[in-house]
Amino acid sequence: MINSDNMRSLCESMGSQFIQLVGTPIYSGYLKRPATEHRGKIQQVIFAGRLAPEKNITEVINAAKRLPKIQFVIAGDGPLRTEIETAAGELTNLTYKQWLATEALITAIDNSDLLILPSSFESFGTVALEAMSRQRLAIVSAGCGIVDWPILRKQLAVIDQPAELGAAIEQIAKTESQVLQQQARQAQSAALDHHQQTLDCWHDVLTQYVSGQRAAA
């Protein structure tokens, strides 16, 4: 089972005979809490994930330096934690929140307007899908598997290079309020559609498996 096309070649190189592309569902906690409407402006941006080199955290810091009027939040832990803590101490618009439990992360996403994921590689990039389900916009790199899903890619801002992050945020921040709100609603709708399609796909896969087991018995 893979959740993006960029995992297919890896599975094939390992000799996999059967490869099934299945979407990534949204954790129920993101669906149970009512989402708040996007405020129609980019006041706060959030990165949530492991603080590792492949996540290109430096570009998040560079974006914060470039856009001093926008608040940046970094939530996570990892080998680059000290670097993030140092940057947060130097920049008044950068806050480090360490690793957040699910409910706290949902709140942090809800308090933000835009999630950023400039990773060099992500098998999928679940946090972007989760942010979309909360009616929040997202910028992801082309190396994130989530862009392999057309229904989701249409509602994402995709950057080819991590260094483009600051310019991408700046461009979105210039968008009219009503347009941002409409885009956020469309992002949420796409995320929920993907979630339902994923559940349906898993149902079909498991049904086929059970039928096969019964036939073999």
mmCIF file of C-alpha atoms in Angstrom:
data_model
loop_
_atom_site.group_PDB
_atom_site.id
_atom_site.type_symbol
_atom_site.label_atom_id
_atom_site.label_comp_id
_atom_site.label_asym_id
_atom_site.label_seq_id
_atom_site.Cartn_x
_atom_site.Cartn_y
_atom_site.Cartn_z
ATOM 1 C CA MET A 1 0.000 0.000 0.000
ATOM 2 C CA ILE A 2 1.375 3.415 -0.983
ATOM 3 C CA ASN A 3 -0.118 6.870 -0.515
ATOM 4 C CA SER A 4 1.646 8.693 -3.370
ATOM 5 C CA ASP A 5 3.133 7.924 -6.766
ATOM 6 C CA ASN A 6 6.614 8.930 -5.644
ATOM 7 C CA MET A 7 6.677 5.790 -3.482
ATOM 8 C CA ARG A 8 5.903 3.482 -6.400
ATOM 9 C CA SER A 9 9.435 3.270 -7.823
ATOM 10 C CA LEU A 10 10.816 2.522 -4.361
ATOM 11 C CA CYS A 11 8.387 -0.361 -3.912
ATOM 12 C CA GLU A 12 9.165 -1.674 -7.389
ATOM 13 C CA SER A 13 12.900 -1.584 -6.669
ATOM 14 C CA MET A 14 12.235 -3.701 -3.580
ATOM 15 C CA GLY A 15 10.519 -6.329 -5.702
ATOM 16 C CA SER A 16 6.912 -5.658 -4.734
ATOM 17 C CA GLN A 17 4.509 -7.658 -6.907
ATOM 18 C CA PHE A 18 1.305 -5.881 -5.905
ATOM 19 C CA ILE A 19 1.229 -2.129 -5.379
ATOM 20 C CA GLN A 20 -2.008 -0.413 -4.413
ATOM 21 C CA LEU A 21 -2.328 3.383 -4.311
ATOM 22 C CA VAL A 22 -4.522 4.363 -1.380
ATOM 23 C CA GLY A 23 -5.139 7.850 -0.027
ATOM 24 C CA THR A 24 -4.370 9.131 3.457
ATOM 25 C CA PRO A 25 -7.366 9.589 5.778
ATOM 26 C CA ILE A 26 -7.756 12.496 8.177
ATOM 27 C CA TYR A 27 -7.485 11.788 11.892
ATOM 28 C CA SER A 28 -10.935 12.010 13.474
ATOM 29 C CA GLY A 29 -9.862 14.715 15.916
ATOM 30 C CA TYR A 30 -9.565 17.166 13.011
ATOM 31 C CA LEU A 31 -13.082 16.328 11.881
ATOM 32 C CA LYS A 32 -14.916 16.347 15.210
ATOM 33 C CA ARG A 33 -14.064 19.940 16.134
ATOM 34 C CA PRO A 34 -15.983 22.522 14.094
ATOM 35 C CA ALA A 35 -13.616 24.442 11.834
ATOM 36 C CA THR A 36 -13.551 28.224 11.973
ATOM 37 C CA GLU A 37 -13.769 30.322 8.837
ATOM 38 C CA HIS A 38 -10.518 31.670 7.432
ATOM 39 C CA ARG A 39 -10.123 35.321 8.440
ATOM 40 C CA GLY A 40 -9.243 36.386 4.909
ATOM 41 C CA LYS A 41 -5.723 37.584 5.624
ATOM 42 C CA ILE A 42 -2.325 36.073 6.320
ATOM 43 C CA GLN A 43 -1.397 37.149 9.834
ATOM 44 C CA GLN A 44 0.156 33.920 11.091
ATOM 45 C CA VAL A 45 1.976 31.082 9.338
ATOM 46 C CA ILE A 46 2.725 27.700 10.909
ATOM 47 C CA PHE A 47 5.201 24.896 10.273
ATOM 48 C CA ALA A 48 4.576 21.649 12.144
ATOM 49 C CA GLY A 49 6.844 18.632 11.913
ATOM 50 C CA ARG A 50 10.205 17.122 12.691
ATOM 51 C CA LEU A 51 12.986 19.691 12.880
ATOM 52 C CA ALA A 52 15.391 17.978 10.507
ATOM 53 C CA PRO A 53 17.520 19.183 7.552
ATOM 54 C CA GLU A 54 15.251 17.615 4.911
ATOM 55 C CA LYS A 55 12.394 19.806 6.154
ATOM 56 C CA ASN A 56 14.309 22.940 5.047
ATOM 57 C CA ILE A 57 13.609 24.765 8.298
ATOM 58 C CA THR A 58 16.182 27.393 7.340
ATOM 59 C CA GLU A 59 13.814 28.608 4.637
ATOM 60 C CA VAL A 60 11.103 29.105 7.258
ATOM 61 C CA ILE A 61 13.506 31.296 9.226
ATOM 62 C CA ASN A 62 14.466 33.172 6.054
ATOM 63 C CA ALA A 63 10.786 33.768 5.293
ATOM 64 C CA ALA A 64 10.260 35.165 8.796
ATOM 65 C CA LYS A 65 13.153 37.568 8.238
ATOM 66 C CA ARG A 66 11.731 38.611 4.884
ATOM 67 C CA LEU A 67 8.192 39.173 6.202
ATOM 68 C CA PRO A 68 8.482 40.848 9.628
ATOM 69 C CA LYS A 69 4.790 41.822 9.720
ATOM 70 C CA ILE A 70 3.673 38.182 9.595
ATOM 71 C CA GLN A 71 3.896 35.948 12.661
ATOM 72 C CA PHE A 72 5.598 32.584 12.199
ATOM 73 C CA VAL A 73 5.092 29.563 14.454
ATOM 74 C CA ILE A 74 7.285 26.454 14.396
ATOM 75 C CA ALA A 75 5.956 23.406 16.230
ATOM 76 C CA GLY A 76 8.047 20.264 16.476
ATOM 77 C CA ASP A 77 11.231 18.709 17.763
ATOM 78 C CA GLY A 78 14.370 17.261 16.263
ATOM 79 C CA PRO A 79 18.091 17.799 15.651
ATOM 80 C CA LEU A 80 17.645 21.433 14.541
ATOM 81 C CA ARG A 81 15.814 22.454 17.696
ATOM 82 C CA THR A 82 18.696 24.578 19.008
ATOM 83 C CA GLU A 83 18.878 26.484 15.726
ATOM 84 C CA ILE A 84 15.148 27.191 15.888
ATOM 85 C CA GLU A 85 15.303 28.299 19.513
ATOM 86 C CA THR A 86 18.144 30.685 18.658
ATOM 87 C CA ALA A 87 16.233 32.160 15.724
ATOM 88 C CA ALA A 88 13.086 32.537 17.835
ATOM 89 C CA GLY A 89 15.111 34.466 20.386
ATOM 90 C CA GLU A 90 16.366 36.847 17.708
ATOM 91 C CA LEU A 91 13.187 37.394 15.669
ATOM 92 C CA THR A 92 10.156 39.018 17.274
ATOM 93 C CA ASN A 93 7.824 37.447 14.697
ATOM 94 C CA LEU A 94 9.020 33.850 15.199
ATOM 95 C CA THR A 95 7.684 31.616 17.987
ATOM 96 C CA TYR A 96 8.863 28.111 18.814
ATOM 97 C CA LYS A 97 6.246 25.868 20.447
ATOM 98 C CA GLN A 98 8.110 22.534 20.652
ATOM 99 C CA TRP A 99 6.210 19.340 19.867
ATOM 100 C CA LEU A 100 2.437 19.660 20.288
ATOM 101 C CA ALA A 101 -0.073 16.947 21.129
ATOM 102 C CA THR A 102 -2.886 16.547 18.606
ATOM 103 C CA GLU A 103 -5.481 18.774 20.272
ATOM 104 C CA ALA A 104 -2.933 21.524 20.861
ATOM 105 C CA LEU A 105 -1.749 21.248 17.258
ATOM 106 C CA ILE A 106 -5.299 21.585 15.956
ATOM 107 C CA THR A 107 -5.656 24.767 18.005
ATOM 108 C CA ALA A 108 -2.342 26.096 16.681
ATOM 109 C CA ILE A 109 -3.436 25.409 13.102
ATOM 110 C CA ASP A 110 -6.808 27.063 13.730
ATOM 111 C CA ASN A 111 -5.009 30.130 15.085
ATOM 112 C CA SER A 112 -2.959 30.329 11.889
ATOM 113 C CA ASP A 113 -3.903 31.259 8.343
ATOM 114 C CA LEU A 114 -1.377 29.313 6.320
ATOM 115 C CA LEU A 115 0.551 26.078 6.840
ATOM 116 C CA ILE A 116 3.930 25.679 5.168
ATOM 117 C CA LEU A 117 5.744 22.457 4.299
ATOM 118 C CA PRO A 118 8.911 23.172 2.277
ATOM 119 C CA SER A 119 10.369 19.671 2.717
ATOM 120 C CA SER A 120 12.733 18.209 0.142
ATOM 121 C CA PHE A 121 10.722 14.990 0.365
ATOM 122 C CA GLU A 122 7.552 13.798 2.084
ATOM 123 C CA SER A 123 5.909 10.472 1.284
ATOM 124 C CA PHE A 124 2.643 12.403 1.585
ATOM 125 C CA GLY A 125 2.590 15.429 3.901
ATOM 126 C CA THR A 126 -0.361 14.622 6.134
ATOM 127 C CA VAL A 127 -0.166 17.856 8.110
ATOM 128 C CA ALA A 128 -1.023 19.822 4.953
ATOM 129 C CA LEU A 129 -4.148 17.712 4.449
ATOM 130 C CA GLU A 130 -5.073 18.218 8.090
ATOM 131 C CA ALA A 131 -4.662 21.979 7.755
ATOM 132 C CA MET A 132 -6.880 21.979 4.665
ATOM 133 C CA SER A 133 -9.551 20.108 6.622
ATOM 134 C CA ARG A 134 -9.500 22.987 9.121
ATOM 135 C CA GLN A 135 -10.172 25.482 6.296
ATOM 136 C CA ARG A 136 -6.587 26.691 6.230
ATOM 137 C CA LEU A 137 -4.389 27.308 3.197
ATOM 138 C CA ALA A 138 -1.158 25.409 2.613
ATOM 139 C CA ILE A 139 2.104 25.825 0.740
ATOM 140 C CA VAL A 140 3.976 22.603 0.012
ATOM 141 C CA SER A 141 7.064 21.722 -1.971
ATOM 142 C CA ALA A 142 6.903 19.690 -5.167
ATOM 143 C CA GLY A 143 8.627 16.881 -3.261
ATOM 144 C CA CYS A 144 5.562 16.218 -1.115
ATOM 145 C CA GLY A 145 3.472 13.227 -2.158
ATOM 146 C CA ILE A 146 0.228 15.091 -1.535
ATOM 147 C CA VAL A 147 0.711 16.910 -4.853
ATOM 148 C CA ASP A 148 0.262 13.569 -6.664
ATOM 149 C CA TRP A 149 -3.448 13.734 -5.855
ATOM 150 C CA PRO A 150 -5.123 16.104 -8.404
ATOM 151 C CA ILE A 151 -8.109 16.893 -6.171
ATOM 152 C CA LEU A 152 -5.703 18.192 -3.514
ATOM 153 C CA ARG A 153 -3.025 19.749 -5.722
ATOM 154 C CA LYS A 154 -5.579 22.161 -7.199
ATOM 155 C CA GLN A 155 -6.074 23.669 -3.737
ATOM 156 C CA LEU A 156 -2.394 23.831 -2.761
ATOM 157 C CA ALA A 157 0.287 26.404 -3.471
ATOM 158 C CA VAL A 158 3.185 24.301 -4.767
ATOM 159 C CA ILE A 159 6.764 25.573 -4.836
ATOM 160 C CA ASP A 160 9.446 23.888 -6.948
ATOM 161 C CA GLN A 161 12.313 24.979 -4.713
ATOM 162 C CA PRO A 162 12.311 25.524 -0.920
ATOM 163 C CA ALA A 163 13.983 28.906 -1.449
ATOM 164 C CA GLU A 164 10.757 30.106 -3.106
ATOM 165 C CA LEU A 165 8.888 29.876 0.211
ATOM 166 C CA GLY A 166 9.166 33.520 1.273
ATOM 167 C CA ALA A 167 8.046 34.838 -2.110
ATOM 168 C CA ALA A 168 5.118 32.397 -2.165
ATOM 169 C CA ILE A 169 3.907 33.537 1.256
ATOM 170 C CA GLU A 170 4.272 37.167 0.223
ATOM 171 C CA GLN A 171 2.230 36.580 -2.931
ATOM 172 C CA ILE A 172 -0.595 34.834 -1.061
ATOM 173 C CA ALA A 173 -0.636 37.618 1.534
ATOM 174 C CA LYS A 174 -1.445 40.092 -1.260
ATOM 175 C CA THR A 175 -4.574 38.173 -2.274
ATOM 176 C CA GLU A 176 -7.953 39.803 -1.637
ATOM 177 C CA SER A 177 -9.720 38.747 1.537
ATOM 178 C CA GLN A 178 -12.783 37.215 -0.114
ATOM 179 C CA VAL A 179 -10.605 35.227 -2.490
ATOM 180 C CA LEU A 180 -8.555 33.801 0.382
ATOM 181 C CA GLN A 181 -11.716 32.759 2.202
ATOM 182 C CA GLN A 182 -13.102 31.108 -0.903
ATOM 183 C CA GLN A 183 -9.820 29.271 -1.492
ATOM 184 C CA ALA A 184 -9.839 28.080 2.116
ATOM 185 C CA ARG A 185 -13.370 26.712 1.778
ATOM 186 C CA GLN A 186 -12.406 24.947 -1.438
ATOM 187 C CA ALA A 187 -9.344 23.483 0.268
ATOM 188 C CA GLN A 188 -11.513 22.120 3.071
ATOM 189 C CA SER A 189 -13.980 20.625 0.606
ATOM 190 C CA ALA A 190 -11.167 18.927 -1.325
ATOM 191 C CA ALA A 191 -9.667 17.512 1.869
ATOM 192 C CA LEU A 192 -12.999 16.087 3.007
ATOM 193 C CA ASP A 193 -13.672 14.605 -0.433
ATOM 194 C CA HIS A 194 -10.235 12.975 -0.408
ATOM 195 C CA HIS A 195 -10.917 11.600 3.058
ATOM 196 C CA GLN A 196 -14.207 10.013 1.985
ATOM 197 C CA GLN A 197 -12.679 8.592 -1.192
ATOM 198 C CA THR A 198 -9.899 7.102 0.920
ATOM 199 C CA LEU A 199 -12.363 5.422 3.267
ATOM 200 C CA ASP A 200 -14.258 4.024 0.286
ATOM 201 C CA CYS A 201 -11.025 2.721 -1.227
ATOM 202 C CA TRP A 202 -9.991 1.006 2.004
ATOM 203 C CA HIS A 203 -13.444 -0.547 2.228
ATOM 204 C CA ASP A 204 -13.039 -1.979 -1.279
ATOM 205 C CA VAL A 205 -9.519 -3.267 -0.566
ATOM 206 C CA LEU A 206 -10.561 -4.991 2.652
ATOM 207 C CA THR A 207 -13.695 -6.413 1.039
ATOM 208 C CA GLN A 208 -11.604 -7.920 -1.755
ATOM 209 C CA TYR A 209 -9.172 -9.358 0.781
ATOM 210 C CA VAL A 210 -11.926 -10.973 2.853
ATOM 211 C CA SER A 211 -13.554 -12.372 -0.287
ATOM 212 C CA GLY A 212 -10.220 -13.831 -1.362
ATOM 213 C CA GLN A 213 -9.658 -15.417 2.041
ATOM 214 C CA ARG A 214 -13.099 -17.023 1.971
ATOM 215 C CA ALA A 215 -12.545 -18.341 -1.542
ATOM 216 C CA ALA A 216 -9.235 -19.886 -0.503
ATOM 217 C CA ALA A 217 -10.737 -21.559 2.577
#
